[in-house]
Amino acid sequence: MRELKVELGERSYPIYIGEGLLQDAATFFKNHQISLKSPLMIITDERVAPHYLEPLENHLRDAGFTVANAVVPAGESSKSLTMLEGLVTKALEAGLDRKSTIVALGGGVVGDLAGFVAASYMRGVKFVQIPTTILAHDSSVGGKVAVNHPLAKNIIGAFHQPEMVLYDLNTLQSLPPREVSAGLSEVVKHGLIWDAEFTAWCEDNAERLLALEPDALGYALYKGCSVKAAVVSKDERENDLRAILNLGHTIGHALEAVAGYGELLHGEAISIGMIGSARLGLRYGASEEVYTTTKRVLSKMGLPVKLAEHFDVEAIMDAMMHDKKFSESTMVFVVPTEIGKVEIKKDVQAAWVREIVEQLKLEA
């Protein structure tokens, strides 16, 4: 088992990464003072529930916990105010109180949604992240929790840190190949923003990662979580440094919104967004190697690096205007300057971005 810590003073918490951790979840819960006296509620989705919900519930009940559950539809559409209200109703019906804990069992959607339930229920209760996708190695760390608005992704949310992140690598073995690739997009992102050597390692070990080899996967997730933890520890609420974690997200979130949160998986949209950011980097003096390396590594992970022809450029531009990274009439982008280093540019002209989105349709 690998362990690391998000250093946030009184809100610090550990990340545990290893095989078979769900089978000992009760020990982790007790070690982190998850209450035995107050009910806890596991929130998961329809894809994850058949695999892991019942075994986890039975295990926790056998250890003395009172457990309720809520199963939501899989996919981005569950991150809504309507779903939030329904989950609060379930929490009330299950008797959850101020000392209760919400457990997020699933991918990024479940983590964001369950975390926001925890942040808002009775003005905030404990929660635990149990990610079951590769993509969630990013979203499960850092305390950003949210639901979507029809006009903008993650626009209704809070910062609410978990008590711990319990990452059982065995839960990743059931992922379909497309979701494996999509999850590796955020792994690569952490290398591109922070660690050139890790980026090279990802390229060299792409086949092992796609095959879900435990040693390679455990190392990659540990490195990715380490970058996220280091950044969050220095800037919890995205006042400055944490914004570098948004590499590829300005364009990527817009693509998701235009595609109706279905045609493109989050990691696929971010992959295309990172290609756009690399192209933007060329305007700011980055070498051609930054662009070609970004494209090559993402391609080796089986990720899209080109925008489908049917996407409407103006619709994408409109969606970007609703993004949280657009403020005071200035577009904000995270731009790579070299592999492993990025800068936050707050003076990006919309005309440049429109041109780059058009170029994304022409990628070879």
JSON list of N, CA, C and O in Angstrom, two decimals, residues 44-96:
[
{"chain": "A", "resi": 44, "resn": "THR", "atom": "N", "xyz": [-23.58, 6.01, -4.56]},
{"chain": "A", "resi": 44, "resn": "THR", "atom": "CA", "xyz": [-22.90, 5.38, -5.69]},
{"chain": "A", "resi": 44, "resn": "THR", "atom": "C", "xyz": [-23.79, 5.49, -6.92]},
{"chain": "A", "resi": 44, "resn": "THR", "atom": "O", "xyz": [-24.86, 6.11, -6.87]},
{"chain": "A", "resi": 45, "resn": "ASP", "atom": "N", "xyz": [-23.36, 4.89, -8.03]},
{"chain": "A", "resi": 45, "resn": "ASP", "atom": "CA", "xyz": [-24.22, 4.96, -9.22]},
{"chain": "A", "resi": 45, "resn": "ASP", "atom": "C", "xyz": [-24.57, 3.56, -9.72]},
{"chain": "A", "resi": 45, "resn": "ASP", "atom": "O", "xyz": [-24.10, 2.55, -9.19]},
{"chain": "A", "resi": 46, "resn": "GLU", "atom": "N", "xyz": [-25.40, 3.52, -10.75]},
{"chain": "A", "resi": 46, "resn": "GLU", "atom": "CA", "xyz": [-25.96, 2.26, -11.21]},
{"chain": "A", "resi": 46, "resn": "GLU", "atom": "C", "xyz": [-24.94, 1.33, -11.83]},
{"chain": "A", "resi": 46, "resn": "GLU", "atom": "O", "xyz": [-25.17, 0.12, -11.93]},
{"chain": "A", "resi": 47, "resn": "ARG", "atom": "N", "xyz": [-23.80, 1.87, -12.27]},
{"chain": "A", "resi": 47, "resn": "ARG", "atom": "CA", "xyz": [-22.76, 1.01, -12.83]},
{"chain": "A", "resi": 47, "resn": "ARG", "atom": "C", "xyz": [-21.87, 0.41, -11.75]},
{"chain": "A", "resi": 47, "resn": "ARG", "atom": "O", "xyz": [-21.42, -0.73, -11.86]},
{"chain": "A", "resi": 48, "resn": "VAL", "atom": "N", "xyz": [-21.60, 1.18, -10.71]},
{"chain": "A", "resi": 48, "resn": "VAL", "atom": "CA", "xyz": [-20.70, 0.73, -9.66]},
{"chain": "A", "resi": 48, "resn": "VAL", "atom": "C", "xyz": [-21.42, -0.16, -8.65]},
{"chain": "A", "resi": 48, "resn": "VAL", "atom": "O", "xyz": [-20.85, -1.14, -8.15]},
{"chain": "A", "resi": 49, "resn": "ALA", "atom": "N", "xyz": [-22.67, 0.16, -8.37]},
{"chain": "A", "resi": 49, "resn": "ALA", "atom": "CA", "xyz": [-23.42, -0.54, -7.32]},
{"chain": "A", "resi": 49, "resn": "ALA", "atom": "C", "xyz": [-23.41, -2.06, -7.45]},
{"chain": "A", "resi": 49, "resn": "ALA", "atom": "O", "xyz": [-23.17, -2.77, -6.46]},
{"chain": "A", "resi": 50, "resn": "PRO", "atom": "N", "xyz": [-23.65, -2.63, -8.64]},
{"chain": "A", "resi": 50, "resn": "PRO", "atom": "CA", "xyz": [-23.68, -4.10, -8.72]},
{"chain": "A", "resi": 50, "resn": "PRO", "atom": "C", "xyz": [-22.36, -4.77, -8.36]},
{"chain": "A", "resi": 50, "resn": "PRO", "atom": "O", "xyz": [-22.34, -5.94, -7.97]},
{"chain": "A", "resi": 51, "resn": "HIS", "atom": "N", "xyz": [-21.27, -4.05, -8.47]},
{"chain": "A", "resi": 51, "resn": "HIS", "atom": "CA", "xyz": [-19.95, -4.64, -8.21]},
{"chain": "A", "resi": 51, "resn": "HIS", "atom": "C", "xyz": [-19.54, -4.51, -6.73]},
{"chain": "A", "resi": 51, "resn": "HIS", "atom": "O", "xyz": [-19.00, -5.46, -6.15]},
{"chain": "A", "resi": 52, "resn": "TYR", "atom": "N", "xyz": [-19.78, -3.33, -6.14]},
{"chain": "A", "resi": 52, "resn": "TYR", "atom": "CA", "xyz": [-19.12, -3.04, -4.86]},
{"chain": "A", "resi": 52, "resn": "TYR", "atom": "C", "xyz": [-20.03, -2.60, -3.72]},
{"chain": "A", "resi": 52, "resn": "TYR", "atom": "O", "xyz": [-19.60, -2.61, -2.57]},
{"chain": "A", "resi": 53, "resn": "LEU", "atom": "N", "xyz": [-21.28, -2.23, -4.00]},
{"chain": "A", "resi": 53, "resn": "LEU", "atom": "CA", "xyz": [-22.11, -1.66, -2.94]},
{"chain": "A", "resi": 53, "resn": "LEU", "atom": "C", "xyz": [-22.45, -2.68, -1.86]},
{"chain": "A", "resi": 53, "resn": "LEU", "atom": "O", "xyz": [-22.21, -2.44, -0.67]},
{"chain": "A", "resi": 54, "resn": "GLU", "atom": "N", "xyz": [-23.00, -3.81, -2.24]},
{"chain": "A", "resi": 54, "resn": "GLU", "atom": "CA", "xyz": [-23.43, -4.79, -1.23]},
{"chain": "A", "resi": 54, "resn": "GLU", "atom": "C", "xyz": [-22.26, -5.32, -0.39]},
{"chain": "A", "resi": 54, "resn": "GLU", "atom": "O", "xyz": [-22.37, -5.38, 0.84]},
{"chain": "A", "resi": 55, "resn": "PRO", "atom": "N", "xyz": [-21.13, -5.70, -1.01]},
{"chain": "A", "resi": 55, "resn": "PRO", "atom": "CA", "xyz": [-20.00, -6.15, -0.18]},
{"chain": "A", "resi": 55, "resn": "PRO", "atom": "C", "xyz": [-19.52, -5.09, 0.81]},
{"chain": "A", "resi": 55, "resn": "PRO", "atom": "O", "xyz": [-19.20, -5.43, 1.96]},
{"chain": "A", "resi": 56, "resn": "LEU", "atom": "N", "xyz": [-19.48, -3.82, 0.37]},
{"chain": "A", "resi": 56, "resn": "LEU", "atom": "CA", "xyz": [-19.03, -2.76, 1.27]},
{"chain": "A", "resi": 56, "resn": "LEU", "atom": "C", "xyz": [-20.04, -2.54, 2.39]},
{"chain": "A", "resi": 56, "resn": "LEU", "atom": "O", "xyz": [-19.65, -2.40, 3.57]},
{"chain": "A", "resi": 57, "resn": "GLU", "atom": "N", "xyz": [-21.32, -2.51, 2.05]},
{"chain": "A", "resi": 57, "resn": "GLU", "atom": "CA", "xyz": [-22.36, -2.36, 3.08]},
{"chain": "A", "resi": 57, "resn": "GLU", "atom": "C", "xyz": [-22.29, -3.47, 4.12]},
{"chain": "A", "resi": 57, "resn": "GLU", "atom": "O", "xyz": [-22.31, -3.21, 5.33]},
{"chain": "A", "resi": 58, "resn": "ASN", "atom": "N", "xyz": [-22.22, -4.70, 3.65]},
{"chain": "A", "resi": 58, "resn": "ASN", "atom": "CA", "xyz": [-22.20, -5.84, 4.58]},
{"chain": "A", "resi": 58, "resn": "ASN", "atom": "C", "xyz": [-20.96, -5.80, 5.48]},
{"chain": "A", "resi": 58, "resn": "ASN", "atom": "O", "xyz": [-21.04, -6.08, 6.68]},
{"chain": "A", "resi": 59, "resn": "HIS", "atom": "N", "xyz": [-19.84, -5.44, 4.88]},
{"chain": "A", "resi": 59, "resn": "HIS", "atom": "CA", "xyz": [-18.58, -5.35, 5.64]},
{"chain": "A", "resi": 59, "resn": "HIS", "atom": "C", "xyz": [-18.69, -4.30, 6.75]},
{"chain": "A", "resi": 59, "resn": "HIS", "atom": "O", "xyz": [-18.30, -4.54, 7.90]},
{"chain": "A", "resi": 60, "resn": "LEU", "atom": "N", "xyz": [-19.23, -3.14, 6.40]},
{"chain": "A", "resi": 60, "resn": "LEU", "atom": "CA", "xyz": [-19.34, -2.05, 7.39]},
{"chain": "A", "resi": 60, "resn": "LEU", "atom": "C", "xyz": [-20.37, -2.40, 8.47]},
{"chain": "A", "resi": 60, "resn": "LEU", "atom": "O", "xyz": [-20.16, -2.12, 9.65]},
{"chain": "A", "resi": 61, "resn": "ARG", "atom": "N", "xyz": [-21.48, -3.02, 8.08]},
{"chain": "A", "resi": 61, "resn": "ARG", "atom": "CA", "xyz": [-22.49, -3.41, 9.07]},
{"chain": "A", "resi": 61, "resn": "ARG", "atom": "C", "xyz": [-21.93, -4.46, 10.03]},
{"chain": "A", "resi": 61, "resn": "ARG", "atom": "O", "xyz": [-22.18, -4.39, 11.25]},
{"chain": "A", "resi": 62, "resn": "ASP", "atom": "N", "xyz": [-21.17, -5.39, 9.49]},
{"chain": "A", "resi": 62, "resn": "ASP", "atom": "CA", "xyz": [-20.56, -6.41, 10.34]},
{"chain": "A", "resi": 62, "resn": "ASP", "atom": "C", "xyz": [-19.61, -5.80, 11.36]},
{"chain": "A", "resi": 62, "resn": "ASP", "atom": "O", "xyz": [-19.41, -6.35, 12.46]},
{"chain": "A", "resi": 63, "resn": "ALA", "atom": "N", "xyz": [-19.05, -4.62, 11.00]},
{"chain": "A", "resi": 63, "resn": "ALA", "atom": "CA", "xyz": [-18.12, -3.94, 11.90]},
{"chain": "A", "resi": 63, "resn": "ALA", "atom": "C", "xyz": [-18.83, -2.99, 12.87]},
{"chain": "A", "resi": 63, "resn": "ALA", "atom": "O", "xyz": [-18.17, -2.32, 13.66]},
{"chain": "A", "resi": 64, "resn": "GLY", "atom": "N", "xyz": [-20.17, -2.94, 12.78]},
{"chain": "A", "resi": 64, "resn": "GLY", "atom": "CA", "xyz": [-20.92, -2.13, 13.73]},
{"chain": "A", "resi": 64, "resn": "GLY", "atom": "C", "xyz": [-21.46, -0.82, 13.23]},
{"chain": "A", "resi": 64, "resn": "GLY", "atom": "O", "xyz": [-22.08, -0.06, 13.98]},
{"chain": "A", "resi": 65, "resn": "PHE", "atom": "N", "xyz": [-21.26, -0.51, 11.94]},
{"chain": "A", "resi": 65, "resn": "PHE", "atom": "CA", "xyz": [-21.76, 0.75, 11.39]},
{"chain": "A", "resi": 65, "resn": "PHE", "atom": "C", "xyz": [-23.23, 0.60, 10.97]},
{"chain": "A", "resi": 65, "resn": "PHE", "atom": "O", "xyz": [-23.67, -0.47, 10.54]},
{"chain": "A", "resi": 66, "resn": "THR", "atom": "N", "xyz": [-23.97, 1.70, 11.08]},
{"chain": "A", "resi": 66, "resn": "THR", "atom": "CA", "xyz": [-25.33, 1.77, 10.54]},
{"chain": "A", "resi": 66, "resn": "THR", "atom": "C", "xyz": [-25.22, 2.40, 9.15]},
{"chain": "A", "resi": 66, "resn": "THR", "atom": "O", "xyz": [-24.71, 3.52, 9.01]},
{"chain": "A", "resi": 67, "resn": "VAL", "atom": "N", "xyz": [-25.71, 1.68, 8.14]},
{"chain": "A", "resi": 67, "resn": "VAL", "atom": "CA", "xyz": [-25.42, 2.07, 6.76]},
{"chain": "A", "resi": 67, "resn": "VAL", "atom": "C", "xyz": [-26.71, 2.23, 5.96]},
{"chain": "A", "resi": 67, "resn": "VAL", "atom": "O", "xyz": [-27.58, 1.35, 5.95]},
{"chain": "A", "resi": 68, "resn": "ALA", "atom": "N", "xyz": [-26.83, 3.36, 5.28]},
{"chain": "A", "resi": 68, "resn": "ALA", "atom": "CA", "xyz": [-27.87, 3.59, 4.28]},
{"chain": "A", "resi": 68, "resn": "ALA", "atom": "C", "xyz": [-27.18, 3.76, 2.94]},
{"chain": "A", "resi": 68, "resn": "ALA", "atom": "O", "xyz": [-25.96, 3.95, 2.87]},
{"chain": "A", "resi": 69, "resn": "ASN", "atom": "N", "xyz": [-27.95, 3.70, 1.86]},
{"chain": "A", "resi": 69, "resn": "ASN", "atom": "CA", "xyz": [-27.33, 3.91, 0.55]},
{"chain": "A", "resi": 69, "resn": "ASN", "atom": "C", "xyz": [-28.28, 4.67, -0.38]},
{"chain": "A", "resi": 69, "resn": "ASN", "atom": "O", "xyz": [-29.49, 4.71, -0.16]},
{"chain": "A", "resi": 70, "resn": "ALA", "atom": "N", "xyz": [-27.69, 5.26, -1.40]},
{"chain": "A", "resi": 70, "resn": "ALA", "atom": "CA", "xyz": [-28.44, 5.92, -2.46]},
{"chain": "A", "resi": 70, "resn": "ALA", "atom": "C", "xyz": [-27.73, 5.64, -3.77]},
{"chain": "A", "resi": 70, "resn": "ALA", "atom": "O", "xyz": [-26.51, 5.84, -3.87]},
{"chain": "A", "resi": 71, "resn": "VAL", "atom": "N", "xyz": [-28.47, 5.14, -4.76]},
{"chain": "A", "resi": 71, "resn": "VAL", "atom": "CA", "xyz": [-27.90, 4.80, -6.06]},
{"chain": "A", "resi": 71, "resn": "VAL", "atom": "C", "xyz": [-28.46, 5.76, -7.10]},
{"chain": "A", "resi": 71, "resn": "VAL", "atom": "O", "xyz": [-29.68, 5.83, -7.28]},
{"chain": "A", "resi": 72, "resn": "VAL", "atom": "N", "xyz": [-27.59, 6.48, -7.77]},
{"chain": "A", "resi": 72, "resn": "VAL", "atom": "CA", "xyz": [-28.01, 7.48, -8.76]},
{"chain": "A", "resi": 72, "resn": "VAL", "atom": "C", "xyz": [-27.69, 6.96, -10.16]},
{"chain": "A", "resi": 72, "resn": "VAL", "atom": "O", "xyz": [-26.85, 6.07, -10.33]},
{"chain": "A", "resi": 73, "resn": "PRO", "atom": "N", "xyz": [-28.33, 7.50, -11.18]},
{"chain": "A", "resi": 73, "resn": "PRO", "atom": "CA", "xyz": [-27.97, 7.12, -12.55]},
{"chain": "A", "resi": 73, "resn": "PRO", "atom": "C", "xyz": [-26.52, 7.47, -12.85]},
{"chain": "A", "resi": 73, "resn": "PRO", "atom": "O", "xyz": [-25.99, 8.47, -12.35]},
{"chain": "A", "resi": 74, "resn": "ALA", "atom": "N", "xyz": [-25.87, 6.64, -13.65]},
{"chain": "A", "resi": 74, "resn": "ALA", "atom": "CA", "xyz": [-24.49, 6.92, -14.02]},
{"chain": "A", "resi": 74, "resn": "ALA", "atom": "C", "xyz": [-24.43, 8.07, -15.01]},
{"chain": "A", "resi": 74, "resn": "ALA", "atom": "O", "xyz": [-25.33, 8.25, -15.84]},
{"chain": "A", "resi": 75, "resn": "GLY", "atom": "N", "xyz": [-23.40, 8.88, -14.91]},
{"chain": "A", "resi": 75, "resn": "GLY", "atom": "CA", "xyz": [-23.21, 9.94, -15.89]},
{"chain": "A", "resi": 75, "resn": "GLY", "atom": "C", "xyz": [-23.37, 11.34, -15.33]},
{"chain": "A", "resi": 75, "resn": "GLY", "atom": "O", "xyz": [-23.93, 11.56, -14.25]},
{"chain": "A", "resi": 76, "resn": "GLU", "atom": "N", "xyz": [-22.90, 12.30, -16.11]},
{"chain": "A", "resi": 76, "resn": "GLU", "atom": "CA", "xyz": [-22.83, 13.70, -15.71]},
{"chain": "A", "resi": 76, "resn": "GLU", "atom": "C", "xyz": [-24.19, 14.30, -15.39]},
{"chain": "A", "resi": 76, "resn": "GLU", "atom": "O", "xyz": [-24.29, 15.25, -14.62]},
{"chain": "A", "resi": 77, "resn": "SER", "atom": "N", "xyz": [-25.26, 13.77, -15.96]},
{"chain": "A", "resi": 77, "resn": "SER", "atom": "CA", "xyz": [-26.59, 14.32, -15.72]},
{"chain": "A", "resi": 77, "resn": "SER", "atom": "C", "xyz": [-27.01, 14.21, -14.25]},
{"chain": "A", "resi": 77, "resn": "SER", "atom": "O", "xyz": [-27.91, 14.94, -13.80]},
{"chain": "A", "resi": 78, "resn": "SER", "atom": "N", "xyz": [-26.37, 13.32, -13.49]},
{"chain": "A", "resi": 78, "resn": "SER", "atom": "CA", "xyz": [-26.71, 13.19, -12.07]},
{"chain": "A", "resi": 78, "resn": "SER", "atom": "C", "xyz": [-26.18, 14.34, -11.23]},
{"chain": "A", "resi": 78, "resn": "SER", "atom": "O", "xyz": [-26.60, 14.50, -10.08]},
{"chain": "A", "resi": 79, "resn": "LYS", "atom": "N", "xyz": [-25.26, 15.11, -11.77]},
{"chain": "A", "resi": 79, "resn": "LYS", "atom": "CA", "xyz": [-24.73, 16.25, -11.02]},
{"chain": "A", "resi": 79, "resn": "LYS", "atom": "C", "xyz": [-25.67, 17.45, -11.21]},
{"chain": "A", "resi": 79, "resn": "LYS", "atom": "O", "xyz": [-25.37, 18.40, -11.92]},
{"chain": "A", "resi": 80, "resn": "SER", "atom": "N", "xyz": [-26.83, 17.38, -10.55]},
{"chain": "A", "resi": 80, "resn": "SER", "atom": "CA", "xyz": [-27.84, 18.41, -10.72]},
{"chain": "A", "resi": 80, "resn": "SER", "atom": "C", "xyz": [-28.44, 18.79, -9.38]},
{"chain": "A", "resi": 80, "resn": "SER", "atom": "O", "xyz": [-28.37, 18.02, -8.41]},
{"chain": "A", "resi": 81, "resn": "LEU", "atom": "N", "xyz": [-29.07, 19.95, -9.34]},
{"chain": "A", "resi": 81, "resn": "LEU", "atom": "CA", "xyz": [-29.74, 20.39, -8.12]},
{"chain": "A", "resi": 81, "resn": "LEU", "atom": "C", "xyz": [-30.91, 19.49, -7.77]},
{"chain": "A", "resi": 81, "resn": "LEU", "atom": "O", "xyz": [-31.22, 19.26, -6.60]},
{"chain": "A", "resi": 82, "resn": "THR", "atom": "N", "xyz": [-31.58, 18.95, -8.79]},
{"chain": "A", "resi": 82, "resn": "THR", "atom": "CA", "xyz": [-32.69, 18.02, -8.55]},
{"chain": "A", "resi": 82, "resn": "THR", "atom": "C", "xyz": [-32.19, 16.77, -7.84]},
{"chain": "A", "resi": 82, "resn": "THR", "atom": "O", "xyz": [-32.80, 16.29, -6.88]},
{"chain": "A", "resi": 83, "resn": "MET", "atom": "N", "xyz": [-31.05, 16.23, -8.30]},
{"chain": "A", "resi": 83, "resn": "MET", "atom": "CA", "xyz": [-30.49, 15.05, -7.68]},
{"chain": "A", "resi": 83, "resn": "MET", "atom": "C", "xyz": [-30.02, 15.37, -6.26]},
{"chain": "A", "resi": 83, "resn": "MET", "atom": "O", "xyz": [-30.18, 14.56, -5.34]},
{"chain": "A", "resi": 84, "resn": "LEU", "atom": "N", "xyz": [-29.44, 16.54, -6.08]},
{"chain": "A", "resi": 84, "resn": "LEU", "atom": "CA", "xyz": [-29.00, 16.96, -4.74]},
{"chain": "A", "resi": 84, "resn": "LEU", "atom": "C", "xyz": [-30.17, 16.95, -3.77]},
{"chain": "A", "resi": 84, "resn": "LEU", "atom": "O", "xyz": [-30.08, 16.42, -2.66]},
{"chain": "A", "resi": 85, "resn": "GLU", "atom": "N", "xyz": [-31.30, 17.51, -4.19]},
{"chain": "A", "resi": 85, "resn": "GLU", "atom": "CA", "xyz": [-32.47, 17.56, -3.32]},
{"chain": "A", "resi": 85, "resn": "GLU", "atom": "C", "xyz": [-32.94, 16.15, -2.96]},
{"chain": "A", "resi": 85, "resn": "GLU", "atom": "O", "xyz": [-33.27, 15.87, -1.80]},
{"chain": "A", "resi": 86, "resn": "GLY", "atom": "N", "xyz": [-32.95, 15.26, -3.94]},
{"chain": "A", "resi": 86, "resn": "GLY", "atom": "CA", "xyz": [-33.37, 13.89, -3.68]},
{"chain": "A", "resi": 86, "resn": "GLY", "atom": "C", "xyz": [-32.45, 13.17, -2.69]},
{"chain": "A", "resi": 86, "resn": "GLY", "atom": "O", "xyz": [-32.92, 12.40, -1.84]},
{"chain": "A", "resi": 87, "resn": "LEU", "atom": "N", "xyz": [-31.15, 13.44, -2.78]},
{"chain": "A", "resi": 87, "resn": "LEU", "atom": "CA", "xyz": [-30.21, 12.80, -1.88]},
{"chain": "A", "resi": 87, "resn": "LEU", "atom": "C", "xyz": [-30.32, 13.34, -0.46]},
{"chain": "A", "resi": 87, "resn": "LEU", "atom": "O", "xyz": [-30.18, 12.60, 0.52]},
{"chain": "A", "resi": 88, "resn": "VAL", "atom": "N", "xyz": [-30.58, 14.64, -0.34]},
{"chain": "A", "resi": 88, "resn": "VAL", "atom": "CA", "xyz": [-30.81, 15.22, 0.99]},
{"chain": "A", "resi": 88, "resn": "VAL", "atom": "C", "xyz": [-32.05, 14.59, 1.62]},
{"chain": "A", "resi": 88, "resn": "VAL", "atom": "O", "xyz": [-32.08, 14.29, 2.81]},
{"chain": "A", "resi": 89, "resn": "THR", "atom": "N", "xyz": [-33.08, 14.39, 0.81]},
{"chain": "A", "resi": 89, "resn": "THR", "atom": "CA", "xyz": [-34.29, 13.73, 1.31]},
{"chain": "A", "resi": 89, "resn": "THR", "atom": "C", "xyz": [-33.97, 12.33, 1.83]},
{"chain": "A", "resi": 89, "resn": "THR", "atom": "O", "xyz": [-34.41, 11.94, 2.92]},
{"chain": "A", "resi": 90, "resn": "LYS", "atom": "N", "xyz": [-33.18, 11.57, 1.07]},
{"chain": "A", "resi": 90, "resn": "LYS", "atom": "CA", "xyz": [-32.79, 10.23, 1.51]},
{"chain": "A", "resi": 90, "resn": "LYS", "atom": "C", "xyz": [-31.98, 10.27, 2.80]},
{"chain": "A", "resi": 90, "resn": "LYS", "atom": "O", "xyz": [-32.13, 9.42, 3.68]},
{"chain": "A", "resi": 91, "resn": "ALA", "atom": "N", "xyz": [-31.11, 11.26, 2.90]},
{"chain": "A", "resi": 91, "resn": "ALA", "atom": "CA", "xyz": [-30.30, 11.40, 4.11]},
{"chain": "A", "resi": 91, "resn": "ALA", "atom": "C", "xyz": [-31.18, 11.67, 5.33]},
{"chain": "A", "resi": 91, "resn": "ALA", "atom": "O", "xyz": [-30.97, 11.10, 6.41]},
{"chain": "A", "resi": 92, "resn": "LEU", "atom": "N", "xyz": [-32.16, 12.52, 5.16]},
{"chain": "A", "resi": 92, "resn": "LEU", "atom": "CA", "xyz": [-33.09, 12.82, 6.25]},
{"chain": "A", "resi": 92, "resn": "LEU", "atom": "C", "xyz": [-33.90, 11.58, 6.63]},
{"chain": "A", "resi": 92, "resn": "LEU", "atom": "O", "xyz": [-34.09, 11.28, 7.81]},
{"chain": "A", "resi": 93, "resn": "GLU", "atom": "N", "xyz": [-34.38, 10.87, 5.62]},
{"chain": "A", "resi": 93, "resn": "GLU", "atom": "CA", "xyz": [-35.17, 9.67, 5.89]},
{"chain": "A", "resi": 93, "resn": "GLU", "atom": "C", "xyz": [-34.34, 8.60, 6.59]},
{"chain": "A", "resi": 93, "resn": "GLU", "atom": "O", "xyz": [-34.87, 7.80, 7.38]},
{"chain": "A", "resi": 94, "resn": "ALA", "atom": "N", "xyz": [-33.03, 8.58, 6.31]},
{"chain": "A", "resi": 94, "resn": "ALA", "atom": "CA", "xyz": [-32.14, 7.59, 6.93]},
{"chain": "A", "resi": 94, "resn": "ALA", "atom": "C", "xyz": [-31.67, 8.02, 8.31]},
{"chain": "A", "resi": 94, "resn": "ALA", "atom": "O", "xyz": [-30.97, 7.27, 8.99]},
{"chain": "A", "resi": 95, "resn": "GLY", "atom": "N", "xyz": [-32.05, 9.23, 8.73]},
{"chain": "A", "resi": 95, "resn": "GLY", "atom": "CA", "xyz": [-31.70, 9.70, 10.06]},
{"chain": "A", "resi": 95, "resn": "GLY", "atom": "C", "xyz": [-30.28, 10.24, 10.21]},
{"chain": "A", "resi": 95, "resn": "GLY", "atom": "O", "xyz": [-29.75, 10.28, 11.33]},
{"chain": "A", "resi": 96, "resn": "LEU", "atom": "N", "xyz": [-29.67, 10.66, 9.10]},
{"chain": "A", "resi": 96, "resn": "LEU", "atom": "CA", "xyz": [-28.32, 11.20, 9.21]},
{"chain": "A", "resi": 96, "resn": "LEU", "atom": "C", "xyz": [-28.33, 12.49, 10.03]},
{"chain": "A", "resi": 96, "resn": "LEU", "atom": "O", "xyz": [-29.24, 13.32, 9.89]}
]
